[in-house]
Amino acid sequence: MFRLQRPLPEWYSTATPDELADRIAAAKSTLGDRLLVLGHHYQRDEVMRWADARGDSLALSRLAAERRDAELIAFCGVHFMAESADILTGDHQQVVLPDLNAGCSMADMADADEVETAWEELAEVTDVERIVPVTYVNSSAAVKAFVGRHGGAVCTSSNARAVLAWALGPGPAAGARAGAGDARGDKVLFVPDQHLGRNTGFAMGWDDGDMAVWDPRQALGGLDESQVKDATLLLWRGHCSVHQRFRPEHVDGFRAEHPDGIVVVHPECAREVVALADQVGSTDFIIRAVAAAPPGAVIGVGTEIHLVHRLDAETPDKTIVSLDPLVCPCATMFRIDAAHLAWVLDGFVEGEVRNRIVVDEDTAEWARVALERMLAIR
Ligand code: 13P
Ligand code: SF4
């Protein structure tokens, strides 16, 4: 999705790092508790040093909702996260995204209109009442609202399994028949990350024969009627360009160099990488896995490079390296820098809210339904 960030006034693009730091510090001290700066784990250090709280996308949105006294929220992350924060916060709170071009390429792979079209096509060949739509939190508010309206829920990389169990029952790995018990349906349309959907499905005991990839660019997702009918998991053809870069060769290379090393990857990585890893989990899980590893451990991590570098810098008794020897940043997270942060904070000081993210009321209402269903499942 194309969003236009206007160029910053010249001062911000020519200021030195020290000048920007002084500006940010001054704005923070003027605004006090009225301001909350949130930093996602993938942010660069020049931004993260100013964060009042660090976290994964969901934890930060929850925090924004809990901090009712903070009427001004600078969300240093990507667009869908700022939207979630706006949905979960009160009317008196305003959320801004320092650079409007900080989107998420994966979230942009599922347009709400495409999801509507997919649903209509599915309705022609199967009973959509038995399909539960599930969207990864990395999706637009409009997609979340679609899911809310159709009885589904949001999930994160930490609770995808619980949400699929809510939708379909515990899965074959639990020895249960899919759709048994009080499951909501017997099929899930999982949007937009095929890898998170596939990895979670495998962990629950389903296999390739139970899954089909839905390509939104093709009629009926590129499937025939029987493939749609046979699939338990319809996986939207979306991916994260950062995590998809990790390959089995990276794991093999790391293991050759560090035979006792530990491999921890994010579930947005492809199935063949996840299958070789020792541990798999969300950004929060990766941080906990590093903390739990014994002193002296060498840990090869498959996730965004800023988190990997920060973990290494902040864990001096262990060595944390990226599985991919070539640096692998999230280009859109990287758009947020000290200059954009200083610019939005100066705006707050001057009484001008720059880059406010507002989700319209109807969309917000249904997206909240999908988010709250998830919160109830956890
Ligand atoms: P979290 O939900 O763990 O914050 O991850 C978001 C993300 O974009 C991972 O690529
Ligand atoms: Fe989106 Fe991937 Fe960046 Fe996460 S790392 S914000 S999924 S593009």
Coordinates of N, CA and C in Angstrom, one line a residue, residues 14-208:
T14 N 19.2 17.7 8.2 CA 20.6 18.1 8.2 C 21.2 18.1 9.6
A15 N 20.3 17.9 10.6 CA 20.7 18.0 12.0 C 21.7 16.8 12.3
T16 N 22.6 17.1 13.2 CA 23.6 16.0 13.6 C 22.8 15.1 14.6
P17 N 23.4 13.9 14.8 CA 22.8 13.0 15.8 C 22.6 13.6 17.2
D18 N 23.6 14.4 17.6 CA 23.5 15.1 18.9 C 22.4 16.1 19.0
E19 N 22.3 16.9 17.9 CA 21.2 17.9 17.8 C 19.8 17.2 17.9
L20 N 19.7 16.1 17.2 CA 18.4 15.4 17.2 C 18.1 14.8 18.6
A21 N 19.2 14.3 19.2 CA 19.0 13.7 20.6 C 18.6 14.8 21.5
D22 N 19.2 16.0 21.5 CA 18.9 17.1 22.4 C 17.4 17.5 22.2
R23 N 17.0 17.5 20.9 CA 15.6 17.9 20.6 C 14.6 16.9 21.2
I24 N 14.9 15.6 21.0 CA 14.0 14.5 21.5 C 14.0 14.6 23.0
A25 N 15.1 14.8 23.7 CA 15.2 14.8 25.1 C 14.4 16.0 25.6
A26 N 14.5 17.1 25.0 CA 13.8 18.3 25.4 C 12.3 18.1 25.3
A27 N 11.8 17.5 24.2 CA 10.4 17.3 23.9 C 9.9 16.3 25.0
K28 N 10.6 15.3 25.2 CA 10.2 14.3 26.2 C 10.0 14.9 27.6
S29 N 11.0 15.8 27.9 CA 10.9 16.4 29.3 C 9.7 17.4 29.3
T30 N 9.5 18.1 28.3 CA 8.3 19.1 28.3 C 7.0 18.3 28.3
L31 N 6.9 17.2 27.6 CA 5.6 16.5 27.6 C 5.4 15.6 28.7
G32 N 6.4 15.1 29.4 CA 6.3 14.3 30.6 C 5.4 13.1 30.4
D33 N 4.5 12.8 31.4 CA 3.7 11.6 31.3 C 2.6 11.7 30.3
R34 N 2.4 12.9 29.7 CA 1.4 12.9 28.6 C 1.8 12.1 27.4
L35 N 3.1 11.9 27.3 CA 3.7 11.2 26.1 C 4.1 9.8 26.4
L36 N 3.9 8.9 25.5 CA 4.4 7.6 25.6 C 5.1 7.2 24.3
V37 N 6.4 6.9 24.4 CA 7.1 6.5 23.1 C 7.2 5.0 23.2
L38 N 6.7 4.3 22.2 CA 6.7 2.8 22.2 C 7.7 2.4 21.1
G39 N 8.6 1.4 21.4 CA 9.6 0.9 20.5 C 9.4 -0.6 20.2
H40 N 9.1 -0.9 19.0 CA 9.1 -2.4 18.6 C 10.5 -2.9 18.6
H41 N 10.6 -4.2 18.9 CA 12.0 -4.9 19.0 C 12.8 -4.7 17.8
Y42 N 12.2 -4.4 16.6 CA 13.0 -4.3 15.4 C 13.5 -2.9 15.1
Q43 N 13.2 -2.0 16.0 CA 13.7 -0.6 15.8 C 15.2 -0.4 15.9
R44 N 15.7 0.6 15.3 CA 17.2 0.8 15.4 C 17.5 1.5 16.7
D45 N 18.7 1.4 17.1 CA 19.1 1.9 18.5 C 18.9 3.4 18.6
E46 N 19.1 4.2 17.6 CA 18.9 5.6 17.8 C 17.5 6.0 18.1
V47 N 16.6 5.1 17.8 CA 15.2 5.3 18.2 C 14.9 4.6 19.5
M48 N 15.3 3.3 19.6 CA 15.0 2.5 20.8 C 15.5 3.2 22.1
R49 N 16.5 3.9 22.0 CA 17.0 4.5 23.3 C 16.0 5.5 23.9
W50 N 15.1 6.0 23.1 CA 14.0 6.9 23.6 C 12.7 6.2 24.0
A51 N 12.7 4.9 23.8 CA 11.4 4.2 24.0 C 11.1 4.1 25.5
D52 N 9.9 4.5 25.9 CA 9.5 4.3 27.3 C 9.2 2.8 27.6
A53 N 8.8 2.1 26.5 CA 8.6 0.6 26.6 C 9.0 0.0 25.3
R54 N 9.6 -1.2 25.4 CA 9.9 -2.0 24.2 C 9.0 -3.2 24.2
G55 N 8.7 -3.7 23.1 CA 7.9 -4.9 23.1 C 7.6 -5.4 21.7
D56 N 6.8 -6.5 21.7 CA 6.3 -7.0 20.4 C 5.0 -6.2 20.1
S57 N 4.5 -6.4 18.9 CA 3.4 -5.5 18.5 C 2.2 -5.5 19.4
L58 N 1.9 -6.7 19.9 CA 0.7 -6.8 20.7 C 0.9 -6.2 22.1
A59 N 2.1 -6.6 22.7 CA 2.4 -6.0 24.0 C 2.4 -4.5 24.0
L60 N 2.9 -3.9 22.9 CA 2.9 -2.4 22.9 C 1.5 -1.9 22.8
S61 N 0.7 -2.5 22.0 CA -0.7 -2.0 21.9 C -1.4 -2.1 23.2
R62 N -1.2 -3.2 23.9 CA -1.9 -3.4 25.2 C -1.4 -2.3 26.1
L63 N -0.1 -2.0 26.1 CA 0.5 -1.0 27.0 C -0.1 0.3 26.7
A64 N -0.3 0.6 25.4 CA -0.9 1.9 25.1 C -2.3 2.0 25.7
A65 N -3.0 0.9 25.6 CA -4.4 0.9 26.1 C -4.4 1.0 27.7
E66 N -3.4 0.4 28.3 CA -3.3 0.5 29.8 C -2.9 1.9 30.3
R67 N -2.1 2.5 29.5 CA -1.6 3.8 30.0 C -2.5 5.0 29.6
R68 N -3.7 5.0 30.2 CA -4.8 5.9 29.9 C -4.3 7.4 30.1
D69 N -3.3 7.6 30.9 CA -2.9 9.0 31.2 C -2.0 9.5 30.0
A70 N -1.5 8.6 29.1 CA -0.7 9.0 28.0 C -1.6 9.4 26.9
E71 N -1.8 10.7 26.7 CA -2.7 11.1 25.6 C -2.0 11.2 24.2
L72 N -0.7 11.2 24.3 CA 0.1 11.3 23.0 C 1.0 10.1 22.9
I73 N 0.8 9.3 21.9 CA 1.6 8.1 21.7 C 2.3 8.1 20.4
A74 N 3.7 8.0 20.5 CA 4.5 7.9 19.3 C 4.9 6.4 19.2
F75 N 4.3 5.8 18.1 CA 4.5 4.4 18.0 C 5.6 4.1 17.0
C76 N 6.8 3.7 17.5 CA 7.9 3.5 16.7 C 7.9 2.0 16.2
G77 N 7.2 1.8 15.1 CA 7.0 0.4 14.6 C 6.4 0.6 13.2
V78 N 5.5 -0.3 12.8 CA 5.0 -0.2 11.5 C 3.5 0.1 11.5
H79 N 2.9 0.4 10.4 CA 1.5 1.0 10.3 C 0.5 0.1 11.0
F80 N 0.5 -1.2 10.8 CA -0.6 -2.0 11.4 C -0.5 -2.0 12.9
M81 N 0.7 -1.8 13.4 CA 0.8 -1.8 14.9 C 0.2 -0.5 15.5
A82 N 0.4 0.6 14.7 CA -0.1 1.9 15.2 C -1.7 1.8 15.1
E83 N -2.2 1.2 14.0 CA -3.6 1.0 13.9 C -4.2 0.2 15.1
S84 N -3.5 -0.9 15.4 CA -4.0 -1.7 16.6 C -4.0 -0.9 17.8
A85 N -2.9 0.0 18.0 CA -2.9 0.8 19.2 C -4.1 1.8 19.2
D86 N -4.4 2.4 18.0 CA -5.5 3.3 17.9 C -6.8 2.6 18.3
I87 N -7.0 1.4 17.8 CA -8.2 0.6 18.0 C -8.4 0.3 19.5
L88 N -7.3 0.0 20.2 CA -7.4 -0.4 21.6 C -7.3 0.7 22.6
T89 N -6.9 1.9 22.2 CA -6.8 3.0 23.1 C -8.1 3.8 23.2
G90 N -8.2 4.7 24.2 CA -9.4 5.5 24.4 C -9.4 6.7 23.4
D91 N -10.6 7.3 23.3 CA -10.8 8.4 22.4 C -9.9 9.6 22.7
H92 N -9.5 9.7 23.9 CA -8.7 10.9 24.3 C -7.2 10.7 24.0
Q93 N -6.9 9.5 23.4 CA -5.5 9.2 23.1 C -5.3 9.3 21.6
Q94 N -4.1 9.9 21.2 CA -3.8 10.0 19.8 C -2.5 9.3 19.5
V95 N -2.6 8.5 18.5 CA -1.4 7.6 18.1 C -0.8 8.2 16.8
V96 N 0.5 8.4 16.8 CA 1.2 8.8 15.6 C 2.3 7.8 15.2
L97 N 2.5 7.7 13.9 CA 3.6 6.9 13.3 C 4.6 7.9 12.7
P98 N 5.8 7.9 13.3 CA 6.8 8.9 12.8 C 7.0 9.0 11.3
D99 N 6.9 7.9 10.6 CA 7.1 7.9 9.1 C 5.9 7.1 8.5
L100 N 5.1 7.8 7.8 CA 3.9 7.1 7.2 C 4.2 6.0 6.2
N101 N 5.5 6.0 5.7 CA 5.9 5.0 4.8 C 6.4 3.7 5.5
A102 N 6.3 3.7 6.8 CA 6.7 2.5 7.5 C 5.5 1.6 7.6
G103 N 5.3 0.9 6.5 CA 4.3 -0.1 6.4 C 4.9 -1.5 6.7
C104 N 4.1 -2.5 6.4 CA 4.6 -3.9 6.6 C 4.3 -4.6 5.2
S105 N 5.3 -5.0 4.5 CA 5.1 -5.6 3.2 C 4.2 -6.8 3.3
M106 N 4.3 -7.6 4.4 CA 3.4 -8.7 4.5 C 2.0 -8.3 4.7
A107 N 1.7 -7.3 5.6 CA 0.4 -6.9 5.8 C -0.2 -6.4 4.5
D108 N 0.6 -5.7 3.7 CA 0.1 -5.2 2.4 C -0.2 -6.3 1.4
M109 N 0.2 -7.5 1.6 CA -0.1 -8.6 0.7 C -1.5 -9.1 0.8
A110 N -2.3 -8.6 1.8 CA -3.7 -9.0 1.9 C -4.5 -7.7 2.0
D111 N -5.1 -7.4 0.9 CA -5.9 -6.2 0.8 C -7.3 -6.7 1.2
A112 N -8.1 -5.8 1.9 CA -9.4 -6.2 2.4 C -10.3 -6.6 1.3
D113 N -10.2 -5.9 0.1 CA -11.1 -6.2 -1.0 C -10.8 -7.6 -1.5
E114 N -9.5 -7.9 -1.5 CA -9.1 -9.3 -2.0 C -9.6 -10.4 -1.1
V115 N -9.6 -10.1 0.2 CA -10.1 -11.0 1.2 C -11.6 -11.2 1.0
E116 N -12.3 -10.1 0.8 CA -13.8 -10.2 0.5 C -14.0 -11.0 -0.8
T117 N -13.2 -10.8 -1.8 CA -13.4 -11.6 -3.1 C -13.2 -13.0 -2.8
A118 N -12.1 -13.3 -2.1 CA -11.8 -14.7 -1.7 C -13.0 -15.4 -1.0
W119 N -13.6 -14.6 -0.1 CA -14.7 -15.2 0.7 C -15.9 -15.5 -0.3
E120 N -16.2 -14.5 -1.2 CA -17.3 -14.8 -2.1 C -17.0 -16.0 -3.0
E121 N -15.7 -16.1 -3.4 CA -15.4 -17.3 -4.3 C -15.6 -18.6 -3.5
L122 N -15.1 -18.5 -2.3 CA -15.3 -19.7 -1.4 C -16.7 -20.1 -1.2
A123 N -17.6 -19.1 -1.1 CA -19.0 -19.3 -0.8 C -19.6 -20.0 -2.0
E124 N -19.0 -19.9 -3.2 CA -19.6 -20.6 -4.4 C -19.3 -22.1 -4.4
V125 N -18.3 -22.5 -3.7 CA -17.9 -23.9 -3.7 C -18.0 -24.7 -2.4
T126 N -18.2 -23.9 -1.3 CA -18.2 -24.6 0.0 C -19.0 -23.7 1.0
D127 N -19.3 -24.3 2.1 CA -20.2 -23.6 3.1 C -19.3 -22.7 4.0
V128 N -19.3 -21.4 3.7 CA -18.5 -20.5 4.4 C -18.8 -20.4 5.9
E129 N -20.0 -20.8 6.2 CA -20.4 -20.8 7.7 C -19.4 -21.7 8.5
R130 N -18.8 -22.7 7.7 CA -17.9 -23.6 8.4 C -16.4 -23.2 8.3
I131 N -16.2 -22.0 7.7 CA -14.8 -21.5 7.6 C -14.7 -20.4 8.6
V132 N -13.6 -20.5 9.4 CA -13.3 -19.5 10.3 C -12.1 -18.7 9.8
P133 N -12.3 -17.4 9.5 CA -11.2 -16.5 9.1 C -10.3 -16.2 10.3
V134 N -9.0 -16.3 10.1 CA -8.0 -16.0 11.1 C -7.0 -15.1 10.5
T135 N -6.8 -13.9 11.1 CA -5.7 -13.1 10.5 C -4.6 -12.8 11.5
Y136 N -3.4 -12.9 11.0 CA -2.2 -12.6 11.8 C -2.4 -11.1 12.1
V137 N -1.8 -10.7 13.3 CA -1.9 -9.3 13.7 C -1.3 -8.4 12.7
N138 N -0.3 -8.9 11.9 CA 0.3 -8.2 10.8 C -0.6 -8.1 9.6
S139 N -1.7 -7.3 9.8 CA -2.7 -7.1 8.8 C -3.3 -5.8 9.0
S140 N -4.0 -5.2 8.0 CA -4.6 -3.9 8.1 C -5.8 -4.0 9.0
A141 N -6.2 -2.9 9.5 CA -7.4 -2.8 10.4 C -8.6 -3.3 9.6
A142 N -8.7 -3.0 8.3 CA -9.8 -3.4 7.4 C -9.9 -4.9 7.3
V143 N -8.7 -5.6 7.2 CA -8.7 -7.1 7.2 C -9.2 -7.6 8.6
K144 N -8.7 -7.0 9.6 CA -9.1 -7.5 11.0 C -10.6 -7.3 11.1
A145 N -11.2 -6.2 10.6 CA -12.6 -5.9 10.7 C -13.4 -7.0 9.9
F146 N -12.9 -7.4 8.7 CA -13.5 -8.5 7.9 C -13.6 -9.7 8.8
V147 N -12.5 -10.0 9.4 CA -12.4 -11.3 10.2 C -13.4 -11.2 11.4
G148 N -13.4 -10.0 12.0 CA -14.4 -9.8 13.1 C -15.8 -10.0 12.7
R149 N -16.2 -9.4 11.5 CA -17.5 -9.5 11.0 C -17.9 -11.0 10.7
H150 N -16.9 -11.8 10.4 CA -17.2 -13.2 9.9 C -16.9 -14.2 11.0
G151 N -16.9 -13.8 12.2 CA -16.8 -14.8 13.3 C -15.4 -15.3 13.6
G152 N -14.4 -14.6 13.0 CA -13.0 -15.1 13.3 C -12.3 -14.3 14.3
A153 N -11.0 -14.5 14.4 CA -10.1 -13.8 15.4 C -8.8 -13.5 14.8
V154 N -8.1 -12.6 15.5 CA -6.7 -12.2 15.2 C -5.9 -13.2 15.9
C155 N -4.6 -13.4 15.4 CA -3.7 -14.2 16.2 C -2.3 -13.5 16.1
T156 N -1.4 -13.8 17.0 CA 0.0 -13.3 16.9 C 0.8 -14.5 16.8
S157 N 2.1 -14.3 16.6 CA 3.0 -15.5 16.5 C 3.1 -16.2 17.8
S158 N 2.8 -15.6 18.9 CA 2.8 -16.4 20.2 C 1.6 -17.2 20.4
N159 N 0.4 -16.8 19.9 CA -0.8 -17.5 20.2 C -1.5 -18.2 19.0
A160 N -0.8 -18.3 17.9 CA -1.4 -18.8 16.7 C -2.0 -20.2 16.9
R161 N -1.3 -21.0 17.7 CA -1.7 -22.4 18.0 C -3.1 -22.4 18.8
A162 N -3.1 -21.5 19.8 CA -4.3 -21.5 20.6 C -5.5 -21.0 19.8
V163 N -5.2 -20.0 18.9 CA -6.3 -19.5 18.0 C -6.8 -20.6 17.0
L164 N -5.9 -21.3 16.5 CA -6.3 -22.4 15.5 C -7.0 -23.5 16.3
A165 N -6.6 -23.7 17.5 CA -7.3 -24.8 18.3 C -8.8 -24.3 18.7
W166 N -8.9 -23.0 18.9 CA -10.2 -22.4 19.1 C -11.1 -22.5 17.9
A167 N -10.5 -22.3 16.7 CA -11.2 -22.4 15.5 C -11.5 -23.8 15.0
L168 N -10.6 -24.7 15.2 CA -10.7 -26.1 14.6 C -10.7 -27.2 15.6
G169 N -10.5 -27.0 16.8 CA -10.2 -28.0 17.7 C -8.7 -28.3 17.9
P170 N -8.3 -29.1 18.8 CA -6.8 -29.2 19.1 C -5.9 -29.8 18.0
G171 N -6.5 -30.4 17.0 CA -5.7 -30.9 15.9 C -5.2 -32.3 16.1
P172 N -4.8 -33.0 15.0 CA -4.4 -34.4 15.0 C -3.3 -34.7 16.0
A173 N -2.4 -33.8 16.3 CA -1.3 -34.1 17.2 C -1.9 -34.4 18.6
A174 N -3.0 -33.8 18.9 CA -3.6 -34.1 20.2 C -4.5 -35.3 20.2
G175 N -4.5 -36.0 19.1 CA -5.2 -37.3 19.0 C -6.7 -37.0 18.8
A176 N -7.1 -35.8 18.4 CA -8.5 -35.4 18.3 C -8.8 -35.3 16.8
R177 N -10.1 -35.5 16.5 CA -10.5 -35.3 15.1 C -10.7 -33.8 14.9
A178 N -10.1 -33.3 13.8 CA -10.3 -31.9 13.5 C -11.8 -31.5 13.5
G179 N -12.0 -30.4 14.1 CA -13.4 -29.9 14.1 C -14.2 -30.5 15.3
A180 N -13.5 -31.3 16.1 CA -14.3 -32.0 17.2 C -14.6 -30.9 18.3
G181 N -15.4 -31.4 19.3 CA -15.7 -30.6 20.4 C -16.4 -29.3 20.1
D182 N -16.0 -28.2 20.7 CA -16.7 -26.9 20.5 C -16.0 -26.1 19.5
A183 N -15.3 -26.7 18.5 CA -14.6 -25.9 17.5 C -15.6 -25.1 16.7
R184 N -15.1 -23.9 16.2 CA -16.0 -23.0 15.5 C -16.3 -23.4 14.1
G185 N -15.4 -24.3 13.5 CA -15.6 -24.6 12.1 C -14.8 -25.8 11.7
D186 N -14.7 -26.2 10.4 CA -13.9 -27.3 10.1 C -12.8 -26.8 9.0
K187 N -12.7 -25.5 8.8 CA -11.7 -25.0 7.9 C -11.3 -23.6 8.3
V188 N -10.1 -23.3 8.1 CA -9.6 -21.9 8.4 C -9.1 -21.2 7.2
L189 N -9.5 -20.0 7.0 CA -8.8 -19.2 6.0 C -7.8 -18.3 6.8
F190 N -6.5 -18.6 6.6 CA -5.4 -18.0 7.4 C -4.7 -16.9 6.6
V191 N -4.8 -15.7 7.0 CA -4.3 -14.5 6.3 C -3.3 -13.7 7.2
P192 N -2.3 -13.1 6.7 CA -1.7 -13.2 5.3 C -0.5 -14.0 5.3
D193 N 0.0 -14.6 6.4 CA 1.3 -15.2 6.3 C 1.2 -16.7 6.2
Q194 N 1.5 -17.2 5.0 CA 1.4 -18.7 4.8 C 2.3 -19.4 5.7
H195 N 3.5 -18.9 6.0 CA 4.5 -19.6 6.8 C 4.0 -19.8 8.2
L196 N 3.5 -18.7 8.9 CA 3.0 -18.9 10.2 C 1.9 -19.9 10.3
G197 N 1.0 -19.8 9.3 CA -0.1 -20.8 9.2 C 0.4 -22.2 9.0
R198 N 1.3 -22.4 8.1 CA 1.8 -23.7 7.8 C 2.6 -24.3 9.0
N199 N 3.4 -23.5 9.6 CA 4.2 -23.9 10.7 C 3.4 -24.3 11.9
T200 N 2.3 -23.5 12.1 CA 1.4 -23.8 13.3 C 0.6 -25.0 13.0
G201 N 0.2 -25.2 11.7 CA -0.6 -26.3 11.4 C 0.2 -27.6 11.6
F202 N 1.5 -27.6 11.1 CA 2.4 -28.8 11.3 C 2.6 -29.1 12.8
A203 N 2.8 -28.0 13.6 CA 3.0 -28.2 15.0 C 1.8 -28.9 15.6
M204 N 0.6 -28.7 15.0 CA -0.6 -29.3 15.6 C -1.0 -30.6 15.0
G205 N -0.1 -31.1 14.0 CA -0.3 -32.4 13.5 C -0.9 -32.5 12.1
W206 N -1.3 -31.4 11.5 CA -1.7 -31.4 10.2 C -0.5 -31.5 9.3
D207 N -0.7 -31.9 8.0 CA 0.5 -32.0 7.1 C 0.1 -31.3 5.8
D208 N 1.0 -31.4 4.8 CA 0.8 -30.7 3.5 C -0.5 -31.1 2.9

